CSV table of C-alpha atoms and ligand atoms in Angstrom, one decimal:
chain,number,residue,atom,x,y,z
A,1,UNK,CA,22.8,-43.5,-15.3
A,2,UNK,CA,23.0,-40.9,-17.9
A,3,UNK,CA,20.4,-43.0,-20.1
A,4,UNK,CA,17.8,-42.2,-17.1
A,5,UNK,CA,17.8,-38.9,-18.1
A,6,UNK,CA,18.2,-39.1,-22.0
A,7,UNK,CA,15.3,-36.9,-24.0
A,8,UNK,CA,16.4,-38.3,-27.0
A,9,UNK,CA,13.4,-38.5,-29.7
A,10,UNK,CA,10.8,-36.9,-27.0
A,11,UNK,CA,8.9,-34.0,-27.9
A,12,UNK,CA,8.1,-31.6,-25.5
A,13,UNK,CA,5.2,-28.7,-25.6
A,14,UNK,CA,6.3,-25.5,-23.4
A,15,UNK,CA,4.4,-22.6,-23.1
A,16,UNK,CA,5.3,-19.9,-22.5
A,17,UNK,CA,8.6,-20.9,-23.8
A,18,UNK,CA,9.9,-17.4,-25.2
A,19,UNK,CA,11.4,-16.2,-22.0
A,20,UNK,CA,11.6,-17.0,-18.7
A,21,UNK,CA,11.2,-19.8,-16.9
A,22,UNK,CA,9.9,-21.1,-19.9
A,23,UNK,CA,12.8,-20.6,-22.0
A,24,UNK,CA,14.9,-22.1,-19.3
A,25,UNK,CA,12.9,-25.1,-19.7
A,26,UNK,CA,12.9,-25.5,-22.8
A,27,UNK,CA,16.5,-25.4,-23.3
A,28,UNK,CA,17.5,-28.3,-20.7
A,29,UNK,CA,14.8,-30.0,-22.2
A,30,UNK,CA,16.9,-30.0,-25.4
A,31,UNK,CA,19.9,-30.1,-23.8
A,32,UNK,CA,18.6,-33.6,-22.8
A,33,UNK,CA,17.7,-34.4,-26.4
A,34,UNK,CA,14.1,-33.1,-26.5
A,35,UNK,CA,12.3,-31.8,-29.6
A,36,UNK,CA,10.8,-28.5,-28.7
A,37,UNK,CA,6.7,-27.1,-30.2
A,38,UNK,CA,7.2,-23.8,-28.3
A,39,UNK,CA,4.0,-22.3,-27.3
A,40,UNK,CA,2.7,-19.0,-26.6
A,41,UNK,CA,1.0,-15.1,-27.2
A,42,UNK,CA,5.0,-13.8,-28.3
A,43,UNK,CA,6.9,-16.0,-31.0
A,44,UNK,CA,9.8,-17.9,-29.0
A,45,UNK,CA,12.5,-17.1,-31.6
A,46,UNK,CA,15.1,-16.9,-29.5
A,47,UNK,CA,14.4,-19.9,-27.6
A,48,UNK,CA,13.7,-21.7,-30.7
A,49,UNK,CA,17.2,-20.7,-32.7
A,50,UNK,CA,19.0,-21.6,-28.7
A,51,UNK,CA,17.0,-25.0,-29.2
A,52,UNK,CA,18.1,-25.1,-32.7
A,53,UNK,CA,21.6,-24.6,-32.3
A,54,UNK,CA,21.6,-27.6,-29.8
A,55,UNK,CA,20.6,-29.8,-32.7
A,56,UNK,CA,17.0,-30.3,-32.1
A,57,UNK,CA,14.1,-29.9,-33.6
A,58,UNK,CA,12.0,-26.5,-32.7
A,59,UNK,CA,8.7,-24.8,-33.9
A,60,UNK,CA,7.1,-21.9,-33.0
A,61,UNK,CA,2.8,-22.4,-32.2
A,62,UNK,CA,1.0,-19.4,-31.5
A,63,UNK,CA,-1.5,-19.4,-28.6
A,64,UNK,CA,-3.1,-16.8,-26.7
A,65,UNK,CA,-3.3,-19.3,-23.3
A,66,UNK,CA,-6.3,-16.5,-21.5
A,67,UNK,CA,-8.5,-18.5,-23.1
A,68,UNK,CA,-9.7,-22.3,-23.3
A,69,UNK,CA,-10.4,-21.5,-26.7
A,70,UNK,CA,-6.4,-22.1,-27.5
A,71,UNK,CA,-6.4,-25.3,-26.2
A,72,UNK,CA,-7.4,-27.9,-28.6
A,73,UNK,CA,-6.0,-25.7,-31.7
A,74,UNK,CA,-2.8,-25.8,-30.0
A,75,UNK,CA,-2.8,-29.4,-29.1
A,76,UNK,CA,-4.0,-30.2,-32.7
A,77,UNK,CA,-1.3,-28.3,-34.5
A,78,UNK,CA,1.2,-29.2,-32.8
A,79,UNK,CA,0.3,-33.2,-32.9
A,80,UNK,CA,0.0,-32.1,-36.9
A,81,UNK,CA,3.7,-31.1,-36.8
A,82,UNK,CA,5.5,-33.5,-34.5
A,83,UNK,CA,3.1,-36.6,-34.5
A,84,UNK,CA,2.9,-36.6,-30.6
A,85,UNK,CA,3.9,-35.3,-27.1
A,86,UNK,CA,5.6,-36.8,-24.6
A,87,UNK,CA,6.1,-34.1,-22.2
A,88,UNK,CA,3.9,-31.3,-21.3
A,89,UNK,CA,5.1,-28.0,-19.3
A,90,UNK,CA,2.7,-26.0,-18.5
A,91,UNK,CA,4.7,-23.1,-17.6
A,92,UNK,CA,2.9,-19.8,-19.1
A,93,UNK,CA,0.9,-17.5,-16.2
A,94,UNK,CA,0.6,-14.3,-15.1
A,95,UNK,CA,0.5,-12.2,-11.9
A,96,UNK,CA,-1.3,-8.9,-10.5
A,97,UNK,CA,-0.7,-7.2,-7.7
A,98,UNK,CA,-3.4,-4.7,-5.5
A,99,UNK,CA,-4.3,-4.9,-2.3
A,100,UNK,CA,-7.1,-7.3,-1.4
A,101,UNK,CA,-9.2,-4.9,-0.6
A,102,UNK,CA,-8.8,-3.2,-3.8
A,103,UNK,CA,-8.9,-6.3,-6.2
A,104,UNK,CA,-11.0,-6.1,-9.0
A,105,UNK,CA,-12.6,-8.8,-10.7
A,106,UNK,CA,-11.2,-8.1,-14.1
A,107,UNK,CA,-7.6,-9.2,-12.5
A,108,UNK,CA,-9.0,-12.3,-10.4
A,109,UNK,CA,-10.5,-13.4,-14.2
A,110,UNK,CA,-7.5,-12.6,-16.1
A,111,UNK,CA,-4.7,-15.0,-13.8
A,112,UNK,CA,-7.1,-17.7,-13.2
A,113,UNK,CA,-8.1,-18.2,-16.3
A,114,UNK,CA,-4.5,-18.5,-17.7
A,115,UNK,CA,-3.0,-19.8,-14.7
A,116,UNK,CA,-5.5,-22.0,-13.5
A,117,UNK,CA,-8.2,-22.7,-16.1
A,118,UNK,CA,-6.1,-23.2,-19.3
A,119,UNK,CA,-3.7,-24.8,-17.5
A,120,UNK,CA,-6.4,-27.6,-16.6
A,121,UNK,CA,-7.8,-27.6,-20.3
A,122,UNK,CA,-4.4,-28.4,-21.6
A,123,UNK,CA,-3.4,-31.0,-19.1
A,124,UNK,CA,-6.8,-33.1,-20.4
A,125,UNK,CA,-6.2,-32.6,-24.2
A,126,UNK,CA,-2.9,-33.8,-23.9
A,127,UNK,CA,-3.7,-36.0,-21.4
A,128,UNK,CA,-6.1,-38.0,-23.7
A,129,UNK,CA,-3.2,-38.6,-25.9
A,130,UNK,CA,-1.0,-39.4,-23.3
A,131,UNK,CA,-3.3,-42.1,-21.9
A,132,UNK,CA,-4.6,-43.5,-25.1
A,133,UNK,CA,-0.3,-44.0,-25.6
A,134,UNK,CA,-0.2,-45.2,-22.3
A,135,UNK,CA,3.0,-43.0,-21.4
A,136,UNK,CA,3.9,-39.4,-20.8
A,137,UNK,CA,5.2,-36.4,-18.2
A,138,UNK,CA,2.9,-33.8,-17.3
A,139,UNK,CA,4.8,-30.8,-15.5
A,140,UNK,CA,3.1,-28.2,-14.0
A,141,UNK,CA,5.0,-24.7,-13.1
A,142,UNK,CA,3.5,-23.8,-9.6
A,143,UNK,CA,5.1,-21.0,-7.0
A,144,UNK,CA,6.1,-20.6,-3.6
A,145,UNK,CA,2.2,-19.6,-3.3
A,146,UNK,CA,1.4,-23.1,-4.0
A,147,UNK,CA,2.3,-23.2,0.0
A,148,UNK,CA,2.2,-20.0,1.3
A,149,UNK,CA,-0.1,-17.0,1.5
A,150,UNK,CA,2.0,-13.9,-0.2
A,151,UNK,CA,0.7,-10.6,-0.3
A,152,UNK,CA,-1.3,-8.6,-2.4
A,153,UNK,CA,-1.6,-11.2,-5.3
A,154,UNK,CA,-4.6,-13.2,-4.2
A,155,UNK,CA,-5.9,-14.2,-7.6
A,156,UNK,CA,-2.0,-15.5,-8.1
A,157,UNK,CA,-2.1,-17.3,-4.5
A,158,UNK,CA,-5.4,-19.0,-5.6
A,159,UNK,CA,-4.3,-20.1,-9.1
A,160,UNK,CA,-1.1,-21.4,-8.0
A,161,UNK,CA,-2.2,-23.1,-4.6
A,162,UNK,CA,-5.2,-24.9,-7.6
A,163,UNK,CA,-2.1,-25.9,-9.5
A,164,UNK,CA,-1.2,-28.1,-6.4
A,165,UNK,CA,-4.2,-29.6,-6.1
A,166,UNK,CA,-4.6,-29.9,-9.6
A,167,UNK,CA,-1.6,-31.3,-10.0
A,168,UNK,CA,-2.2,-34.6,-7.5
A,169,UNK,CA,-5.7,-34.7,-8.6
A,170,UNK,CA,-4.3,-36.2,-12.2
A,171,UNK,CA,-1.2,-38.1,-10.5
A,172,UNK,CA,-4.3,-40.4,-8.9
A,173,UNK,CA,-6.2,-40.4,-11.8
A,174,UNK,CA,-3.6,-41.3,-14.0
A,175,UNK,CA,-0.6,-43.0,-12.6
A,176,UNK,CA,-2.0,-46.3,-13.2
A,177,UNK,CA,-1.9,-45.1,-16.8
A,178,UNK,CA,1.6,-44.4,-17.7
A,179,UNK,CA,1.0,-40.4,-17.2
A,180,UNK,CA,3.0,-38.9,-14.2
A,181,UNK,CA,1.9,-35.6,-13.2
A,182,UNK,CA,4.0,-33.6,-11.1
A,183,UNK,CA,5.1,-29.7,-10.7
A,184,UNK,CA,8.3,-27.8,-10.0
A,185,UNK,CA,7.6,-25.0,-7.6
A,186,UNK,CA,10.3,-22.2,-8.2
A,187,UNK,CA,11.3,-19.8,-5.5
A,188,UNK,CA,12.8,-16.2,-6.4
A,189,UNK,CA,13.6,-16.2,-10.0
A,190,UNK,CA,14.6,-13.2,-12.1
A,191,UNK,CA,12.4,-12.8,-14.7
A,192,UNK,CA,9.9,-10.2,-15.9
A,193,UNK,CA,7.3,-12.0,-13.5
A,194,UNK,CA,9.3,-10.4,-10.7
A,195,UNK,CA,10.3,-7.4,-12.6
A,196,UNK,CA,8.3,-4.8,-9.9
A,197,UNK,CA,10.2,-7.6,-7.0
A,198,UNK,CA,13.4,-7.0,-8.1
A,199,UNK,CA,13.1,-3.3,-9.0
A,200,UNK,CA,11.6,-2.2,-5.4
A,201,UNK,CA,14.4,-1.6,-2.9
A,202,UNK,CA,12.8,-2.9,0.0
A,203,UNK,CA,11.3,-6.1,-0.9
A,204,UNK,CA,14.5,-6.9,-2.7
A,205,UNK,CA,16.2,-7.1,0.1
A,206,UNK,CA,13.6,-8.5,2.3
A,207,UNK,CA,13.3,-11.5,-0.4
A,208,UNK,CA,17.1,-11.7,-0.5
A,209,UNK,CA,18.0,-11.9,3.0
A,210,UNK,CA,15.1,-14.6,3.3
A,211,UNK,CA,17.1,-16.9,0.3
A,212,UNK,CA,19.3,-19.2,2.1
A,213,UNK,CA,21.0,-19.2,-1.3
A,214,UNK,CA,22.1,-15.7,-0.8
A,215,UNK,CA,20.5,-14.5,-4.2
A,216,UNK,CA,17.9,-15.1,-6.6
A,217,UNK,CA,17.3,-17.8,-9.1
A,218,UNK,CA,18.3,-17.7,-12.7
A,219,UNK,CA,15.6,-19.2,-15.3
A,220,UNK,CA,18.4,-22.1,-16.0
A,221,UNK,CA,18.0,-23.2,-12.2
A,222,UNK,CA,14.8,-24.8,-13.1
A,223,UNK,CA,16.0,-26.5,-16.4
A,224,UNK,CA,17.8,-29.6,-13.8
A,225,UNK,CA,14.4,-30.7,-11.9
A,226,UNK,CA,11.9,-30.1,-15.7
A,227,UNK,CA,14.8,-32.7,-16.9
A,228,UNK,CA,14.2,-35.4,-14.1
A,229,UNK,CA,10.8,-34.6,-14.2
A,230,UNK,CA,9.9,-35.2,-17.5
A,231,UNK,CA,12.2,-38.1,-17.7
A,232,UNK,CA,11.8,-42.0,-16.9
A,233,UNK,CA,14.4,-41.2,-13.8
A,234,UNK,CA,11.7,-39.8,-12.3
A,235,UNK,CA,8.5,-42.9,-13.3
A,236,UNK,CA,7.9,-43.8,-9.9
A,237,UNK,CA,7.4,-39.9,-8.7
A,238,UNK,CA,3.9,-38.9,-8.9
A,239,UNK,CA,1.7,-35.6,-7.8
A,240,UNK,CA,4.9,-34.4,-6.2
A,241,UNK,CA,5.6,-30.3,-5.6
A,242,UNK,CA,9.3,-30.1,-6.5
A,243,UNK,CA,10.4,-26.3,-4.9
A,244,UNK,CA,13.2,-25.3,-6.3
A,245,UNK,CA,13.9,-21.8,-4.6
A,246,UNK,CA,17.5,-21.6,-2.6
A,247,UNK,CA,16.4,-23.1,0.1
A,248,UNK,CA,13.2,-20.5,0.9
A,249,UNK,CA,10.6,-22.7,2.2
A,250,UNK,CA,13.3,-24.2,4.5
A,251,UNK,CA,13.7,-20.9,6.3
B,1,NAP,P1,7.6,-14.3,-17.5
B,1,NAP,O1,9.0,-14.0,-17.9
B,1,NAP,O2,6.6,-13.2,-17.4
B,1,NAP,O3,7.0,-15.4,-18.5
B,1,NAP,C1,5.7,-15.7,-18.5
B,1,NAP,C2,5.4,-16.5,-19.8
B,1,NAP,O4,4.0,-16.8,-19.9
B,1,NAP,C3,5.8,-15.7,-21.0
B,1,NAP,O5,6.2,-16.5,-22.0
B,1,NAP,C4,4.4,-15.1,-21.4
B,1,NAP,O6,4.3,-14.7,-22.7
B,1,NAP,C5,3.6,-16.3,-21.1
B,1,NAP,N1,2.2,-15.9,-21.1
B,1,NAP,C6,1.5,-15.1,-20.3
B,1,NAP,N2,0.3,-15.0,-20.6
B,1,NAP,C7,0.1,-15.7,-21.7
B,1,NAP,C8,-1.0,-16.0,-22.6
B,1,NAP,N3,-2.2,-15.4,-22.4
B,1,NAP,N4,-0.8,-16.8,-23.6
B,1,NAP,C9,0.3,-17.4,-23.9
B,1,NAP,N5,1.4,-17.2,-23.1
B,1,NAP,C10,1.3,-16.3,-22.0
B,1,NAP,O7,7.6,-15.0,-16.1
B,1,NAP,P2,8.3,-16.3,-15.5
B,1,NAP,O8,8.8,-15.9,-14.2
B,1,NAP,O9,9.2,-16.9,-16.5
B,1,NAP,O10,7.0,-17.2,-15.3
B,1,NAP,C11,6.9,-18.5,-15.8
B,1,NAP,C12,6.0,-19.3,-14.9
B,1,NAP,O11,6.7,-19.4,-13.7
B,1,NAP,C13,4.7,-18.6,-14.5
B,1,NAP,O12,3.7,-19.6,-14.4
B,1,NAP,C14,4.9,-18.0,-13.2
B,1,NAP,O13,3.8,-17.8,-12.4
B,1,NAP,C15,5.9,-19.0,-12.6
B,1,NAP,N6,6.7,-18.6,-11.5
B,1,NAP,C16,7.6,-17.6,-11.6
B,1,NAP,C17,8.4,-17.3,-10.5
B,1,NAP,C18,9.5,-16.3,-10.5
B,1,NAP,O14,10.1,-16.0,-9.5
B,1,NAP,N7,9.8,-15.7,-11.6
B,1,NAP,C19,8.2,-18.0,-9.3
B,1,NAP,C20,7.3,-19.0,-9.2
B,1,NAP,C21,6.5,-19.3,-10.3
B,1,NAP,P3,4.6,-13.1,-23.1
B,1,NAP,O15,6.1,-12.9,-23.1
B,1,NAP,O16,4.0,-13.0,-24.5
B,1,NAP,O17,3.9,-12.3,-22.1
């Protein structure tokens, strides 16, 4: 059962992988025997000496992911480096917060084109190579906003509800060619993503009461579904939305 599971010899691209969400991911990924090309804007060098000490192979790539510009450099250097990718996490994004009335267009611009756009660019550069292999795991990091509305983040509601859509339009293009495409769709995780969340009396406890779980998520949460995701125990699951949030959407 175990070998279901087994990363051994895969290579994995994160971004975003420096803290996080990302970091989280990246770590189980190793923990499961995955080489690690850790992408992002900040050098992941704790994540990478964390991936390191687990006896796998790690390498920083730097990236600036707000623009589609990054993309093919990345994908380039770190094929260079490793030879190939078996599993992509597309985990980097960003969020800002005003009032919809209030939004500008500089902040709508700024999380769609990481969130959304790169995210899109990436999936077909690595997708090529995927499908010209004929095999590979794509995992997309969505949100709780993939299925719900939120409040005062609509550039972060629209990015992440794309993702979704995003996400099954490449399961039905590419299932039939070895690629899976899925997401993971994390509830309440502590993180500097939900910094301002965590720090703001009221909404804390509005957001903890609402957690069936009885408290927020840590980073390393994630790190069990990214595993069976980007793993052959999961070959038959395809443009799926795995949430993975304490039980929130079930409230
Ligand atoms: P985080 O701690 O703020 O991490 C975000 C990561 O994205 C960081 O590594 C960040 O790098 C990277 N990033 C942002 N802009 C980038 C850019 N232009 N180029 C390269 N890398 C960039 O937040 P997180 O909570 O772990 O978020 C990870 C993912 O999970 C995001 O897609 C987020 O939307 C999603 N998510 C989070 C939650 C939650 O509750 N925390 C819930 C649902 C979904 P820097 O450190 O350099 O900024």
């Amino acid at each position: 059962m175990a070998g279901l599971f087994d990363l051994t010899g895969k290579v994995a691209l994160v971004t975003g992988a420096n803290t996080g969400i990302g970091q989280g991911i990246a770590v189980a990924l190793a923990e499961a025997g995955a080489d690690i090309a850790a992408a992002g804007r900040s050098a992941a060098d704790e994540t990478v000496g964390k991936v390191r000490g687990l006896g796998r192979r790690a390498e920083n790539f730097s990236a600036d992911l707000s623009s589609v510009g990054a993309v093919q450099p990345l994908v380039d250097a770190v094929l260079a480096e490793y030879g190939r990718i078996d599993i992509l996490v597309n985990n980097a994004g960003i969020i800002r917060r005003a009032d919809a009335v209030d939004f500008t267009e500089e902040d709508w611009d700024a999380v769609m084109d990481t969130n959304l756009k790169t995210l899109f660019f990436l999936c077909q550069s690595v997708g090529r190579h995927m499908i010209a292999r004929g095999s590979g795991k794509i995992v997309n990091i969505a949100s709780m906003l993939t299925f719900q509305g939120g409040i005062r983040v609509p550039s972060y509601t629209a990015s992440k509800s794309g993702v979704g859509g995003l996400t099954k339009l490449l399961a039905n293009e590419w299932a039939a060619k070895g690629v899976q495409v899925n997401a993971i769709a994390p509830g309440y995780i502590a993180t500097n993503n939900t910094a301002a969340l965590q720090g703001d009396e009221t909404r804390n406890r509005q957001i903890m009461e609402r957690i069936p779980a009885g408290r927020w998520g840590d980073p390393s949460d994630i790190g069990g579904a990214a595993v069976f995701l980007a793993s052959s125990a999961s070959d038959y699951v395809q443009g799926h939305i795995l949430a993975v949030d304490g039980g929130w959407l079930a409230r």
